[in-house]
């Protein structure tokens, strides 16, 4: 864990290095940071947007919180999210929906919508989120900010309330790639409290961030730019590809045919894991407990869970219980695990041909509150992001343009994916784009 002492030394090195290179860098000292309400903090409550955890106060901090506070970051509050991080719009939380600062009739994306909106509205300089299938990158795209999901295992999940443990990862919302690198460099590195955390020190992410990458190979999968996307999104992606070409990158066409099975695979694996992880909310140990008189323990469980969980969470628990039940386990869960292996293989082959994979973060811009009433259309929001988590690689969404609707500017996100633990290169590729463009400097009217 980084101590203030170590961090001071590190900062001093940075200032020197930056002066030498005439570059701007910021330290984390005094940086204001909001935290998604599914990451535990001793200060305030941690509710996961659920009645089940209303008023819950954690007796301990998540590892990332301790590390960031040691580095001088100032926590300014907890941010609203879809209940237990299940959703793509931040409409489905016990405390009401979050509005998109670019257009308050639209959603900010989800499930980390509160964090994305807070950074977009410049209420804070950065925010933490969690990304299980796209919950950092999709709201970052909808709100016009940088959303970074590190490689699985780079950042400790200790203190992140579990949704689907093999997919969950903590990451950041910032306005610049530099801030994302600075934050994750402090958050990353081995933590004995998370057995899935890689046993390596944190990689250097902020150093050399501004160096352009000689001979960067960018893979463009044909599956990412079809007619399923808004035309304005495809146009922004074409223009981003041209920017990279002008910067000297080599553009390579690649094939990721398993993109189309990502959502169906995700919606077996994630509910299966959630049905197990959420079994702990039983009304006995902590959280909500029913007031109704109960004749036995089963009735206590059942009333507590019926009252405490919202509709989407119940749907996921039922789906997960079903795919894990004997008789269906092989047909659904085992098959999803096999598909997961194939998706990993597909990325392995792709990363032999290219260094980063480029595409849109989402097929559409921010949609209207209440517009996606059926669960399937909501699930399809993560079509380009779910496979990143299924494989455990790293991904980042950065602002790359705007689409206009009803007189409002709506941000578009550029999605870059990098290979396992190749986060430093992913961030450098993102920084290259940000150095050449000014989309990330645009702010919504409410923040001007
Ligand atoms: N939208 C996806 C879901 O509802 C992803 C959520 C997430 O990444 N936490 O499960």
XYZ file of C-alpha atoms and ligand atoms in Angstrom:
458
model
C 0.000 0.000 0.000
C 1.368 3.429 -0.871
C 2.076 5.634 2.112
C 2.020 9.412 2.050
C 5.812 9.283 2.213
C 6.128 7.103 -0.872
C 3.580 9.156 -2.687
C 5.450 12.397 -1.964
C 8.599 10.945 -3.395
C 6.722 9.780 -6.401
C 5.198 13.229 -6.956
C 8.517 14.922 -6.659
C 9.880 12.610 -9.303
C 6.990 13.427 -11.530
C 7.283 17.175 -11.249
C 10.940 16.912 -12.134
C 10.231 14.576 -15.016
C 7.463 16.775 -16.351
C 9.502 19.936 -16.166
C 12.216 18.199 -18.080
C 9.775 17.201 -20.751
C 7.697 20.387 -20.666
C 4.557 18.421 -19.957
C 1.599 18.998 -17.725
C 0.893 16.523 -15.023
C -1.308 16.700 -11.979
C -0.752 15.054 -8.658
C -3.574 13.413 -6.769
C -3.088 15.708 -3.772
C -6.418 17.446 -3.158
C -8.171 15.821 -6.116
C -11.928 15.636 -5.496
C -13.341 12.169 -6.035
C -16.865 10.724 -5.905
C -17.392 7.021 -5.277
C -20.033 4.709 -6.747
C -22.365 3.557 -4.018
C -21.314 -0.093 -4.361
C -17.740 0.546 -3.155
C -17.556 0.544 0.634
C -16.355 3.613 2.539
C -16.215 4.095 6.291
C -17.532 7.621 5.716
C -21.215 7.829 4.784
C -23.354 4.897 3.734
C -23.025 2.219 1.050
C -26.452 1.260 -0.295
C -25.796 -0.143 -3.803
C -28.914 1.785 -4.843
C -30.999 -0.802 -2.999
C -33.554 -0.744 -0.216
C -31.830 -3.910 0.944
C -28.858 -1.850 2.161
C -30.643 1.378 3.115
C -28.541 3.203 5.719
C -25.805 0.529 5.686
C -22.522 1.789 7.149
C -19.417 -0.198 6.312
C -16.951 -0.823 9.147
C -14.047 -0.787 6.651
C -12.835 0.939 3.480
C -12.331 -0.777 0.143
C -8.610 -1.210 -0.597
C -8.803 1.372 -3.412
C -10.247 3.938 -0.988
C -7.402 3.477 1.513
C -4.803 3.766 -1.233
C -6.343 6.871 -2.792
C -6.821 8.632 0.536
C -3.194 7.897 1.403
C -2.274 9.625 -1.862
C -4.172 12.779 -0.912
C -7.445 12.285 -2.786
C -10.465 13.947 -1.126
C -13.673 11.908 -1.143
C -16.635 14.172 -1.807
C -19.562 11.750 -1.830
C -21.180 8.547 -2.991
C -22.913 8.369 -6.364
C -26.182 6.753 -7.336
C -26.189 3.596 -9.445
C -28.533 0.940 -10.796
C -29.428 -1.434 -7.974
C -26.422 -3.683 -7.255
C -24.898 -2.380 -10.551
C -27.471 -4.201 -12.673
C -28.573 -1.938 -15.498
C -27.486 0.408 -18.276
C -29.419 3.583 -17.464
C -29.283 4.363 -13.711
C -33.068 4.513 -13.743
C -33.435 1.416 -11.614
C -32.284 2.489 -8.189
C -34.289 2.673 -4.997
C -33.480 6.417 -4.735
C -34.749 7.468 -8.161
C -33.044 8.005 -11.523
C -29.931 10.024 -12.419
C -30.335 12.604 -15.212
C -27.856 13.188 -18.033
C -26.211 16.638 -17.641
C -26.217 17.107 -21.452
C -30.005 16.646 -21.633
C -32.010 16.076 -18.475
C -34.724 14.169 -20.317
C -32.158 11.446 -21.049
C -30.374 8.775 -19.031
C -26.659 9.070 -18.163
C -26.125 5.366 -18.954
C -25.410 2.837 -16.246
C -24.917 1.278 -13.983
C -22.337 3.861 -12.772
C -24.515 6.734 -14.056
C -24.125 8.908 -10.954
C -20.326 8.843 -11.224
C -20.403 9.656 -14.966
C -22.899 12.502 -14.507
C -20.958 13.979 -11.557
C -17.733 14.195 -13.570
C -19.530 15.455 -16.708
C -21.211 18.218 -14.681
C -17.801 19.021 -13.126
C -19.097 18.382 -9.591
C -15.796 16.610 -8.914
C -12.548 15.943 -10.762
C -12.891 12.183 -10.818
C -15.137 9.336 -9.740
C -14.865 5.610 -9.164
C -17.181 3.123 -10.815
C -17.446 -0.594 -11.364
C -17.628 -2.317 -14.727
C -19.046 -5.851 -15.019
C -20.268 -5.669 -18.614
C -19.820 -2.017 -19.547
C -20.967 -0.022 -16.517
C -18.056 2.410 -16.636
C -17.511 2.724 -20.377
C -21.153 3.021 -21.478
C -22.093 5.853 -19.053
C -18.754 7.574 -19.831
C -19.763 7.527 -23.519
C -23.267 8.872 -22.764
C -21.871 11.687 -20.572
C -18.821 12.686 -22.637
C -16.097 11.741 -20.138
C -13.221 9.241 -19.970
C -14.219 5.849 -18.523
C -11.475 3.303 -17.919
C -11.895 -0.374 -16.972
C -8.487 -1.852 -16.135
C -7.539 -5.451 -16.908
C -9.246 -7.897 -14.510
C -6.876 -8.501 -11.600
C -4.973 -5.220 -11.884
C -7.064 -3.429 -9.254
C -8.212 -5.020 -5.995
C -11.954 -5.724 -5.756
C -11.797 -5.892 -1.953
C -14.654 -3.707 -0.763
C -16.503 -3.678 -4.082
C -19.906 -5.204 -3.336
C -19.925 -8.361 -5.456
C -22.269 -8.666 -8.440
C -20.489 -11.140 -10.760
C -17.063 -11.733 -9.247
C -15.344 -13.102 -12.364
C -16.384 -10.025 -14.372
C -16.459 -7.126 -11.861
C -13.685 -4.563 -11.975
C -13.230 -1.148 -10.330
C -12.245 1.706 -12.648
C -12.422 5.463 -13.096
C -14.308 8.398 -14.575
C -12.216 11.470 -15.368
C -12.072 14.249 -17.922
C -8.579 13.302 -19.093
C -6.656 10.098 -19.752
C -3.867 11.546 -17.566
C -6.146 11.624 -14.510
C -7.283 8.054 -15.211
C -3.644 6.894 -15.381
C -2.745 8.795 -12.190
C -5.648 7.275 -10.249
C -5.313 3.688 -11.409
C -1.561 3.703 -10.877
C -2.276 4.323 -7.178
C -5.221 1.902 -6.985
C -3.465 -0.986 -8.773
C -1.025 -3.542 -7.424
C -1.263 -6.697 -5.357
C -3.688 -6.871 -2.462
C -3.676 -9.948 -0.262
C -7.361 -9.302 0.499
C -8.389 -10.128 -3.092
C -7.289 -13.569 -4.251
C -7.910 -12.643 -7.906
C -5.542 -9.672 -7.732
C -2.342 -10.154 -9.741
C 0.726 -10.655 -7.575
C 2.669 -7.787 -9.133
C 3.311 -4.192 -8.123
C 1.285 -1.510 -9.900
C 2.540 -0.854 -13.444
C 3.799 2.623 -14.415
C 0.815 4.065 -16.238
C 1.308 7.831 -16.060
C 4.982 7.863 -16.989
C 5.524 8.098 -20.776
C 1.782 8.522 -21.249
C 2.308 11.340 -23.722
C 4.780 9.515 -25.929
C 3.131 8.675 -29.208
C 3.360 5.027 -30.094
C 5.623 4.337 -32.988
C 3.948 1.873 -35.341
C 0.766 1.482 -33.262
C -1.428 -1.155 -34.917
C -5.138 -0.532 -34.536
C -7.559 -3.350 -35.303
C -11.032 -2.481 -36.593
C -13.496 -5.372 -36.398
C -16.065 -5.291 -39.209
C -18.652 -6.380 -36.604
C -18.395 -3.029 -34.772
C -19.491 -0.582 -37.452
C -22.628 -1.949 -39.125
C -26.099 -0.505 -39.602
C -26.980 -1.433 -35.998
C -25.248 1.822 -34.964
C -26.606 5.386 -35.168
C -25.212 6.946 -38.388
C -23.654 9.773 -36.321
C -21.740 7.167 -34.302
C -20.364 5.456 -37.385
C -19.334 8.855 -38.772
C -17.508 9.763 -35.534
C -15.701 6.417 -35.545
C -14.611 6.848 -39.185
C -13.258 10.259 -38.327
C -11.428 8.866 -35.249
C -9.830 6.210 -37.461
C -8.649 8.977 -39.819
C -7.179 10.905 -36.878
C -5.164 7.851 -35.844
C -4.057 7.274 -39.431
C -2.810 10.866 -39.624
C -0.954 10.299 -36.348
C 0.953 7.456 -37.984
C -0.974 4.423 -36.719
C -1.479 1.406 -38.956
C -5.134 0.496 -39.408
C -5.850 -3.216 -39.774
C -9.165 -4.896 -40.476
C -9.814 -7.729 -38.060
C -12.615 -10.157 -37.408
C -14.405 -10.692 -34.076
C -17.395 -12.854 -35.067
C -18.155 -13.762 -31.440
C -19.166 -10.162 -30.748
C -22.736 -11.234 -31.427
C -22.787 -13.934 -28.741
C -21.343 -11.652 -26.048
C -24.666 -10.518 -24.621
C -26.189 -14.000 -24.476
C -23.035 -15.346 -22.821
C -22.943 -12.448 -20.364
C -26.607 -12.920 -19.431
C -25.925 -16.500 -18.372
C -22.638 -15.905 -16.531
C -23.499 -12.638 -14.746
C -26.898 -13.743 -13.378
C -25.432 -17.125 -12.341
C -22.767 -15.392 -10.263
C -25.191 -12.772 -8.951
C -27.671 -15.400 -7.754
C -24.898 -16.826 -5.610
C -23.408 -13.480 -4.465
C -26.758 -11.977 -3.504
C -27.762 -14.992 -1.411
C -26.085 -13.234 1.530
C -28.928 -10.687 1.799
C -31.101 -12.836 3.995
C -32.340 -10.383 6.621
C -30.196 -11.970 9.317
C -26.698 -10.554 9.222
C -27.118 -6.990 7.954
C -29.327 -4.896 5.740
C -33.090 -4.915 5.476
C -35.210 -7.337 7.507
C -38.954 -7.646 7.089
C -41.240 -6.313 9.836
C -43.937 -8.825 8.949
C -44.493 -11.654 11.421
C -42.960 -14.826 9.946
C -43.837 -18.379 10.870
C -40.394 -19.787 10.039
C -36.940 -18.908 8.729
C -37.928 -19.530 5.125
C -40.731 -16.985 5.373
C -38.339 -14.448 6.911
C -35.923 -14.903 3.999
C -38.665 -14.758 1.467
C -40.425 -11.641 2.830
C -37.126 -9.839 3.389
C -35.913 -10.483 -0.155
C -39.294 -9.722 -1.729
C -39.326 -6.319 0.039
C -35.626 -5.456 -0.254
C -34.829 -6.198 -3.907
C -36.177 -4.365 -6.966
C -37.603 -5.975 -10.107
C -34.399 -6.182 -12.174
C -32.387 -7.706 -9.342
C -35.104 -10.315 -8.780
C -35.129 -11.094 -12.509
C -31.342 -11.653 -12.472
C -31.486 -13.872 -9.376
C -34.205 -16.012 -10.970
C -32.336 -16.243 -14.289
C -29.148 -17.194 -12.475
C -30.807 -19.787 -10.274
C -32.402 -21.295 -13.371
C -29.183 -21.598 -15.416
C -27.397 -23.185 -12.473
C -30.143 -25.662 -11.622
C -29.507 -29.352 -12.236
C -30.860 -30.305 -15.641
C -30.101 -26.837 -17.089
C -26.542 -26.361 -15.825
C -24.964 -28.083 -18.839
C -27.279 -26.514 -21.378
C -26.751 -22.951 -20.159
C -23.971 -22.379 -17.646
C -21.461 -24.883 -19.018
C -22.099 -23.757 -22.582
C -21.578 -20.132 -21.556
C -18.243 -21.104 -19.987
C -17.218 -22.788 -23.262
C -18.214 -19.685 -25.209
C -16.192 -17.606 -22.763
C -13.129 -19.665 -23.632
C -13.767 -19.131 -27.361
C -14.152 -15.362 -26.858
C -10.772 -15.313 -25.065
C -9.193 -17.251 -27.945
C -10.673 -14.821 -30.449
C -9.064 -11.880 -28.606
C -5.740 -13.769 -28.378
C -5.706 -14.131 -32.155
C -6.764 -10.497 -32.645
C -3.974 -9.203 -30.400
C -1.409 -11.072 -32.498
C -2.487 -8.831 -35.391
C -2.982 -5.523 -33.589
C -2.132 -3.644 -30.376
C -5.527 -2.105 -29.646
C -9.022 -2.740 -30.952
C -11.103 0.313 -31.893
C -14.861 0.762 -32.228
C -17.799 2.645 -30.760
C -18.529 2.201 -27.047
C -22.269 2.023 -27.698
C -24.531 1.570 -30.732
C -26.581 4.681 -29.799
C -26.236 7.936 -27.891
C -28.016 8.542 -24.559
C -31.663 7.522 -24.790
C -34.731 9.052 -23.156
C -35.680 8.219 -19.581
C -38.265 5.428 -19.750
C -37.527 4.679 -23.420
C -36.141 1.179 -22.950
C -38.938 -0.549 -21.105
C -38.154 -4.132 -22.122
C -35.092 -5.735 -20.501
C -33.664 -7.083 -23.779
C -33.298 -3.671 -25.422
C -31.548 -2.467 -22.265
C -29.228 -5.500 -22.292
C -28.202 -4.769 -25.900
C -26.633 -1.449 -24.818
C -23.559 -3.464 -23.805
C -23.060 -5.222 -27.134
C -19.546 -3.749 -27.607
C -18.435 -3.785 -23.976
C -19.527 -7.126 -22.464
C -16.856 -9.235 -24.206
C -14.092 -7.088 -22.670
C -15.226 -8.315 -19.239
C -15.887 -11.865 -20.394
C -12.245 -12.070 -21.539
C -10.929 -9.905 -18.664
C -8.972 -7.509 -20.922
C -8.769 -3.711 -20.500
C -10.976 -1.099 -22.161
C -11.473 2.653 -22.203
C -14.122 4.990 -23.570
C -13.026 8.496 -24.572
C -15.077 11.354 -26.027
C -14.864 11.425 -29.850
C -17.762 13.550 -31.097
C -21.352 14.650 -30.700
C -24.692 13.901 -32.254
C -27.441 16.508 -32.197
C -30.996 15.719 -31.100
C -33.760 18.193 -30.270
C -31.244 21.034 -30.185
C -29.043 19.239 -27.641
C -25.495 17.972 -28.152
C -25.163 14.328 -27.133
C -21.669 12.877 -26.622
C -20.283 9.870 -28.521
C -17.699 7.482 -27.037
C -14.709 5.885 -28.768
C -13.963 2.434 -27.315
C -10.414 1.109 -27.261
C -9.672 -2.381 -25.967
C -6.199 -3.607 -25.048
C -4.702 -7.006 -24.334
C -4.354 -8.548 -20.866
C -2.218 -6.267 -18.642
C -1.335 -4.080 -21.622
C -3.005 -1.147 -19.861
C -0.042 1.218 -20.275
C -0.209 0.898 -24.050
C -4.013 1.211 -24.075
C -3.781 4.479 -22.140
C -1.027 5.810 -24.407
C -3.160 5.055 -27.449
C -6.071 6.915 -25.799
C -3.785 9.838 -24.884
C -2.599 10.102 -28.512
C -6.206 10.755 -29.560
C -6.818 13.193 -26.737
C -3.688 15.196 -27.583
C -4.908 15.573 -31.173
C -8.570 16.410 -30.407
C -10.579 18.637 -28.056
C -13.807 16.640 -27.539
C -12.875 15.995 -23.902
C -12.755 19.732 -23.172
C -16.445 20.272 -24.011
C -18.755 20.679 -21.033
C -22.544 20.608 -20.800
C -24.356 23.921 -20.379
C -25.103 23.230 -16.707
C -21.370 23.189 -15.958
C -20.395 26.292 -17.923
N -25.486 -3.284 -18.087
C -24.911 -4.519 -17.662
C -25.840 -5.203 -16.696
O -26.908 -4.746 -16.514
C -23.562 -4.293 -17.076
C -23.586 -3.815 -15.685
C -22.250 -3.548 -15.104
O -21.230 -3.472 -15.823
N -22.206 -3.453 -13.793
O -25.537 -6.180 -16.115
